CSV table of C-alpha atoms and ligand atoms in Angstrom, one decimal:
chain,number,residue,atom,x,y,z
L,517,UNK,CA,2.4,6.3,-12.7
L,518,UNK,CA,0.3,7.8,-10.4
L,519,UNK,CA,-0.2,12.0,-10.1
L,520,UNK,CA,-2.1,13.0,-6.9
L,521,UNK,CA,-3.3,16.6,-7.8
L,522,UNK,CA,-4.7,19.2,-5.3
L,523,UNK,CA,-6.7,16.3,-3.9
L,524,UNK,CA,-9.7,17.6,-1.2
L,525,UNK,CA,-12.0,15.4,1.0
L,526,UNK,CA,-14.9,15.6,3.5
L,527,UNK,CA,-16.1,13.6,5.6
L,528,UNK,CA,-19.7,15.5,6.2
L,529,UNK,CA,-18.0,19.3,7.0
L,530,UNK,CA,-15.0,17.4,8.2
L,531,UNK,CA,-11.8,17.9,6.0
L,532,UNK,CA,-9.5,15.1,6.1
L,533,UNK,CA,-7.6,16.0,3.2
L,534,UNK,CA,-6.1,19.5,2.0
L,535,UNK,CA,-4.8,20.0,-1.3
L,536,UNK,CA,-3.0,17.4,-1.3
L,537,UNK,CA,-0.4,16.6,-4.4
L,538,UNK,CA,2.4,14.1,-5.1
L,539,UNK,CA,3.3,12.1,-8.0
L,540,UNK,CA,4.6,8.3,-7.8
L,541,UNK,CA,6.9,7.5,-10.7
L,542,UNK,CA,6.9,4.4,-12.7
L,543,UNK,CA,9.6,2.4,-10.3
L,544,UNK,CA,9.5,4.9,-7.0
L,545,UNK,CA,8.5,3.9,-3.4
L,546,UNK,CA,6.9,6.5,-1.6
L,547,UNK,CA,6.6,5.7,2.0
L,548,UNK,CA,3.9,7.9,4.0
L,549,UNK,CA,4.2,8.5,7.7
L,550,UNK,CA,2.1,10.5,10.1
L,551,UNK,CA,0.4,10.5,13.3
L,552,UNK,CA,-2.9,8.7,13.4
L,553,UNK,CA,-5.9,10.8,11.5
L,554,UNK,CA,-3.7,12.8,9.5
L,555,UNK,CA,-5.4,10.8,6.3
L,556,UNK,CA,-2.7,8.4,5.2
L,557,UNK,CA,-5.1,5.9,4.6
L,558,UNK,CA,-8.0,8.0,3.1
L,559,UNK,CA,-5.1,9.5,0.3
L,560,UNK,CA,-4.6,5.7,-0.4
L,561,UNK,CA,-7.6,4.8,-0.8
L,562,UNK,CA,-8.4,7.5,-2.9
L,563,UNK,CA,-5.2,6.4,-5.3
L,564,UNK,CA,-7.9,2.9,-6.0
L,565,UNK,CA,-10.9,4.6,-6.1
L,566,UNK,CA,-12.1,3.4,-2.2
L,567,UNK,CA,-13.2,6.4,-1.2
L,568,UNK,CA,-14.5,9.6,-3.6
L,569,UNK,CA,-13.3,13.3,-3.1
L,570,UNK,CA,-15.0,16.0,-3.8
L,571,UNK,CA,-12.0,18.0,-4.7
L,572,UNK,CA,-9.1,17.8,-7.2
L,573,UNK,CA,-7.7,14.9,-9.8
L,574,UNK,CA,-6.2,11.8,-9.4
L,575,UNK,CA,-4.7,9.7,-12.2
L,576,UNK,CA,-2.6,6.0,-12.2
L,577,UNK,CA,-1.4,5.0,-15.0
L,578,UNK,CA,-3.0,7.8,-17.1
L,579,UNK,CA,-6.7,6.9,-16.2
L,580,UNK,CA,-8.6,9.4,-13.9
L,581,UNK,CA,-9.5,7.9,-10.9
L,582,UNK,CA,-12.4,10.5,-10.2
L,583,UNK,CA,-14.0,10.9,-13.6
L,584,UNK,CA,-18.0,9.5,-13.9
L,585,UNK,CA,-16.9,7.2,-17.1
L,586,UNK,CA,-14.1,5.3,-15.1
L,587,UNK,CA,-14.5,1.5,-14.6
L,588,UNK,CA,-13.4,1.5,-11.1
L,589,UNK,CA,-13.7,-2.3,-10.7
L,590,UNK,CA,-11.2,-2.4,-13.9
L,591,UNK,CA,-8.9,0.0,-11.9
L,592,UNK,CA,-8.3,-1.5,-9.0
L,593,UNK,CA,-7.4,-4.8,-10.8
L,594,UNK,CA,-4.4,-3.0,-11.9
L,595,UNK,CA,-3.5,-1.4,-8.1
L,596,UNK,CA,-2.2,-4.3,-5.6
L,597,UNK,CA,-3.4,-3.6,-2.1
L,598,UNK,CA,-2.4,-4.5,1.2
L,599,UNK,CA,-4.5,-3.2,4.3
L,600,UNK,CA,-3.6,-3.6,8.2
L,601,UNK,CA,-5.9,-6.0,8.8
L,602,UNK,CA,-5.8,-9.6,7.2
L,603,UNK,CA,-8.1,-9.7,4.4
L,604,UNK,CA,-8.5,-13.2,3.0
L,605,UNK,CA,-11.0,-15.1,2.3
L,606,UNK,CA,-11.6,-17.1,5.5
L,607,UNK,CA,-13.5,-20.1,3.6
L,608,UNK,CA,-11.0,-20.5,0.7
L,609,UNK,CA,-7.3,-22.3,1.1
L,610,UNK,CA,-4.1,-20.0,0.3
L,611,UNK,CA,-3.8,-21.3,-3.5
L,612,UNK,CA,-8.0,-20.6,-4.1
L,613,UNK,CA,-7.1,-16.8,-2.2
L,614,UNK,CA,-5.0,-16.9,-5.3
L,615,UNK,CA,-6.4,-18.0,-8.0
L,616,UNK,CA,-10.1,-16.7,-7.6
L,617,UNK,CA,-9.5,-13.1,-8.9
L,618,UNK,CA,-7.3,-14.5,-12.0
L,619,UNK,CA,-10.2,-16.3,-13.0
L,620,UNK,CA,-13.0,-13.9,-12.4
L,621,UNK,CA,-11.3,-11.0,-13.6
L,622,UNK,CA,-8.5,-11.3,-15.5
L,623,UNK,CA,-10.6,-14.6,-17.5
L,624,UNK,CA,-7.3,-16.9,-17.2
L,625,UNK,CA,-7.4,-20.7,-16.8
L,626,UNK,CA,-7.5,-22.4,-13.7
L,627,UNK,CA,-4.4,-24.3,-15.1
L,628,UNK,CA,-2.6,-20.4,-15.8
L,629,UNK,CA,-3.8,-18.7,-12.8
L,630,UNK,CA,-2.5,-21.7,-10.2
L,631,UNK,CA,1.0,-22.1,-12.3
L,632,UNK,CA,1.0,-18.2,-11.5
L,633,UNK,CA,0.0,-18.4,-8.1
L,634,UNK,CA,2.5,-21.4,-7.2
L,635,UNK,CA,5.6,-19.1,-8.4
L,636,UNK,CA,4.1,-16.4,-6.7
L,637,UNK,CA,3.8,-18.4,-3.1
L,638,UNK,CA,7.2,-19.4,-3.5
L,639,UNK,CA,8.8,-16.2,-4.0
L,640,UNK,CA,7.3,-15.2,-0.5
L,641,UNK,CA,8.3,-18.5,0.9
L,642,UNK,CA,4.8,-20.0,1.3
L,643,UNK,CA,4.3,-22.7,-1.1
L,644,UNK,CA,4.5,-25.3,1.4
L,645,UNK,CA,0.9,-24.0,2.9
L,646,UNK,CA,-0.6,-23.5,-0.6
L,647,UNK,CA,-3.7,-26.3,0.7
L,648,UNK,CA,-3.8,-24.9,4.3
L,649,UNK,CA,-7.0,-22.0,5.2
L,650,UNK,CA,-6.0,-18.3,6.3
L,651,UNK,CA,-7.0,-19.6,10.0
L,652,UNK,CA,-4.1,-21.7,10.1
L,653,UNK,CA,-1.4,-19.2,9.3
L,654,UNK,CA,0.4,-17.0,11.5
L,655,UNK,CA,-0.6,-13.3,10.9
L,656,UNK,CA,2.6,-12.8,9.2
L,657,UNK,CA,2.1,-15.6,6.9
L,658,UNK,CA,-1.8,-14.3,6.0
L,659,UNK,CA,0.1,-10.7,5.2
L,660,UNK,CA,2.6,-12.7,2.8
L,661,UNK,CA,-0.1,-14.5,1.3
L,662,UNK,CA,-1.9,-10.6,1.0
L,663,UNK,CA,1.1,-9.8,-1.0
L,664,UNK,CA,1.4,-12.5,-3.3
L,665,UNK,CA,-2.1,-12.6,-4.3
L,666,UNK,CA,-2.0,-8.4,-5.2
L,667,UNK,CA,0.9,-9.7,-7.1
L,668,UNK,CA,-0.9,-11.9,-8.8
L,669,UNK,CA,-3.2,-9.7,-10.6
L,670,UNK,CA,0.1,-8.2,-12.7
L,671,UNK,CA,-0.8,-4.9,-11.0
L,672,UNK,CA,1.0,-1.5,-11.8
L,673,UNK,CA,1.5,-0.7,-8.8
L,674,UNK,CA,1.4,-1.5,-4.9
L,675,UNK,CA,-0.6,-0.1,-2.3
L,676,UNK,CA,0.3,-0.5,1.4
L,677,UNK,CA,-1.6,0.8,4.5
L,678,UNK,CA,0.8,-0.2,7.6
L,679,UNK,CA,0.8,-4.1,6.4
L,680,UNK,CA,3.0,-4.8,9.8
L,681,UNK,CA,1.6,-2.8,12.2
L,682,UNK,CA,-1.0,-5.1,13.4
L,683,UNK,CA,2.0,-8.1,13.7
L,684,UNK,CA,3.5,-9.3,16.9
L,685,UNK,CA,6.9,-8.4,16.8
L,686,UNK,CA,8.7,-11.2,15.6
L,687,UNK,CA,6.5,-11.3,12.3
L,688,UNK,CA,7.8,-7.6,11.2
L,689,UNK,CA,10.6,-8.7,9.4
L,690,UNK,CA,9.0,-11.9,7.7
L,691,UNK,CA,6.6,-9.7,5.8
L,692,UNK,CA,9.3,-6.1,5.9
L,693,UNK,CA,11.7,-8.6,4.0
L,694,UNK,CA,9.1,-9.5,1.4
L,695,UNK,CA,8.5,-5.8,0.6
L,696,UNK,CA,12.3,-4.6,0.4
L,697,UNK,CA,12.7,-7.6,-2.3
L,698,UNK,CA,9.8,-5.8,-4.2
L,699,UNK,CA,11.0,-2.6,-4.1
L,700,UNK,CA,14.2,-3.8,-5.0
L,701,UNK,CA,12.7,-5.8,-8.3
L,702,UNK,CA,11.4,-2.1,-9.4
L,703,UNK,CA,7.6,-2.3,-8.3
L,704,UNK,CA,5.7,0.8,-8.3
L,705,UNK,CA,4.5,1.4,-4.2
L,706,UNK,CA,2.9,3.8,-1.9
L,707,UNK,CA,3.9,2.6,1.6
L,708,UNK,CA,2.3,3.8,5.0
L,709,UNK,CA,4.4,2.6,7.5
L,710,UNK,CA,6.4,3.7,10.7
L,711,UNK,CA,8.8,1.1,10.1
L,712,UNK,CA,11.5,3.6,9.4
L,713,UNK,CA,14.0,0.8,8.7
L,714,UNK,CA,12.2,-0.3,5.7
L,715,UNK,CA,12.1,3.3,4.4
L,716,UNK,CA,15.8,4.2,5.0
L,717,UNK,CA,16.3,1.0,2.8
L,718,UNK,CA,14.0,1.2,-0.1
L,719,UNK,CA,12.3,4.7,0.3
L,720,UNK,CA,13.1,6.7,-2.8
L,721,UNK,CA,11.2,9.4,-1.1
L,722,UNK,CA,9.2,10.5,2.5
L,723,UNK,CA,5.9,12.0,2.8
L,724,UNK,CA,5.1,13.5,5.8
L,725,UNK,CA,1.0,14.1,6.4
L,726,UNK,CA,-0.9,16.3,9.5
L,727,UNK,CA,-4.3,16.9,9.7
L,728,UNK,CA,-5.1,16.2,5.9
L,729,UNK,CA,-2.0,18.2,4.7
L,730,UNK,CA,1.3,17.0,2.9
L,731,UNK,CA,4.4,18.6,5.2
L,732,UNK,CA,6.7,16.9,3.4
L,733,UNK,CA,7.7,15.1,0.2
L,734,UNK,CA,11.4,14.7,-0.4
L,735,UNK,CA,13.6,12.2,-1.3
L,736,UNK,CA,14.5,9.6,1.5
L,737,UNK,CA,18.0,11.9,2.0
L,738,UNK,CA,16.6,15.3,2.5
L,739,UNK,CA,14.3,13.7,4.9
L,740,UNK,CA,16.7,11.8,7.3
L,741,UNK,CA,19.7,13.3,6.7
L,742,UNK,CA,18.5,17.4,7.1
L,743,UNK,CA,16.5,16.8,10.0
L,744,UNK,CA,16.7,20.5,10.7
L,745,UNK,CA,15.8,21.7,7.5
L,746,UNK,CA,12.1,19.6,8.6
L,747,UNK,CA,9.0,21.1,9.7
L,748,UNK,CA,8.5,21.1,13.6
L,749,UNK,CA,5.8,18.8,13.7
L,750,UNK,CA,7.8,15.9,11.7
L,751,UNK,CA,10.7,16.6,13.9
L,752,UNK,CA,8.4,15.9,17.0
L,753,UNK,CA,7.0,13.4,14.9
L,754,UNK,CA,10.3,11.7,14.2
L,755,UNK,CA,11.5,12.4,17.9
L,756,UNK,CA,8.9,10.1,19.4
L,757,UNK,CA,9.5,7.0,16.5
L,758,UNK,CA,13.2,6.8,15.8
V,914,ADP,P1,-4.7,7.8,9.3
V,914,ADP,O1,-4.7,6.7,8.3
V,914,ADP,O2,-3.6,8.8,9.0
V,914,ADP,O3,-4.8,7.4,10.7
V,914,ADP,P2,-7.4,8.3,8.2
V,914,ADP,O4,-7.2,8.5,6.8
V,914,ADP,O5,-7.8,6.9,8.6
V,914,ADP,O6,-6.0,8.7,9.0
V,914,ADP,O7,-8.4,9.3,8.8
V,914,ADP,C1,-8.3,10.7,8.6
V,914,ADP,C2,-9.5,11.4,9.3
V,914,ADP,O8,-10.7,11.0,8.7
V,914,ADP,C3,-9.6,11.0,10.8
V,914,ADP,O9,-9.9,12.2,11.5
V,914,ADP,C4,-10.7,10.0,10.8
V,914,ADP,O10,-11.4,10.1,12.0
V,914,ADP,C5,-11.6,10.5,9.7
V,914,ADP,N1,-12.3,9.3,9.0
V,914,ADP,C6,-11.8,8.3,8.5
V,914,ADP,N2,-12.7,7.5,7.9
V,914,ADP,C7,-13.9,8.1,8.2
V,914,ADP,C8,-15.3,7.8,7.9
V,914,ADP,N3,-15.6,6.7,7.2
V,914,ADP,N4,-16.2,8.6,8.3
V,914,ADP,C9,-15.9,9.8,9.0
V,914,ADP,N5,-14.6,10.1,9.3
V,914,ADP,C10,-13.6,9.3,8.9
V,915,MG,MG1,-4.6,4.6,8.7
């Protein structure tokens, strides 16, 4: 589903990624960990076509994220994302955060896109605030609404860059719980998180990033379970999260 492949990036003469590769099967969740600036976000937002590289080939679902003839917009139709920060719209109620993109993008019916919306809002237990604006949800009830309206676009695959890790505390689980039942239903995702928890449960596998490079990609087992057989730096890493 998606094939990361020798991927390089500057920023100006500053690398901030390094050859990196990894694949993402149709089904897998990939969670990515790694101290702050080691490019966990940058390698996701290369995955939607956020940010170019100069370097190497990236492909979702077949289509070449980095090729001149690639309808970007059309792309990242098809990839769900989820940042840190809250990104709805302010000025438009849960159910229009929704059902704008259906309409404008995808070209279905007001009628379609809010049935769609109305299941989706339900699923992550918010269907009761469909009428109410982002500023009257808690954070963790913006990030569920986040989630739902990724999902409604049909996407191929989720995108994640540390969706709880600007929650208080007690919000964690409320949105952690929403992402274990999609990884459990089969979805496609790239998670960057240091919620270990939520990778011990869903993680298929781990990848491990410093300074631009991938340490470690190995399946959720190798990674917890062989501790020794890790790099020094995760094992620090690890030492100072778990
Ligand atoms: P992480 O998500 O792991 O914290 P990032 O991918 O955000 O890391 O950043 C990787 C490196 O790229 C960092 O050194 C950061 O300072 C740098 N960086 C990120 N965005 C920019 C930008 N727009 N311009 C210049 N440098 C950037
Ligand atoms: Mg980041």
């Amino acid at each position: 589903m998606i094939d990361i492949k020798n991927v390089s990036k500057w920023y100006g003469t500053v690398q901030v990624l390094d050859s990196c590769s990894t694949h993402v099967e149709n089904g897998e969740v990939v969670v990515i960990c790694g101290p702050s600036g080691s490019g966990k976000s940058t390698l996701i937002k290369v995955v939607n076509g956020l940010e170019p590289f100069q370097k190497g080939e990236v492909f979702v679902d077949g289509v070449s994220v980095g090729a001149p003839d690639t309808d970007l917009a059309k792309l990242r139709a098809r990839i769900g994302m989820v940042f840190q920060s809250f990104e709805l719209f302010p000025h438009l109620s849960v159910i229009r955060n929704l059902i704008l993109a259906q309409v404008k993008v995808l070209k279905r019916s007001e009628a379609e896109a809010v049935s769609r919306a109305d299941k989706l809002l339900d699923r992550v237990g918010m269907l009761s605030h469909r009428d109410k604006y982002p500023g009257q949800l808690s954070g963790g009830q913006q990030q569920r609404v986040a989630i739902a309206r990724a999902l409604a676009m049909n996407p191929v695959a989720m995108l994640f860059d540390e969706p709880t890790s600007a929650l208080d505390p007690e919000m964690v689980n409320e949105v952690l719980d929403v992402m274990v039942d999609l990884a459990k239903e089969g979805m496609t995702m790239m998670v960057v998180t240091h919620e270990m928890g939520f990778a011990r449960k869903v993680a298929d596998r781990v990848i491990f990033m410093d300074e631009g490079k991938i340490v470690e990609d190995c399946s959720k087992h190798e990674f917890f379970e062989n501790l020794p057989a890790r790099a020094e730096r995760t094992r620090l890493f690890l030492s100072k999260i778990l």
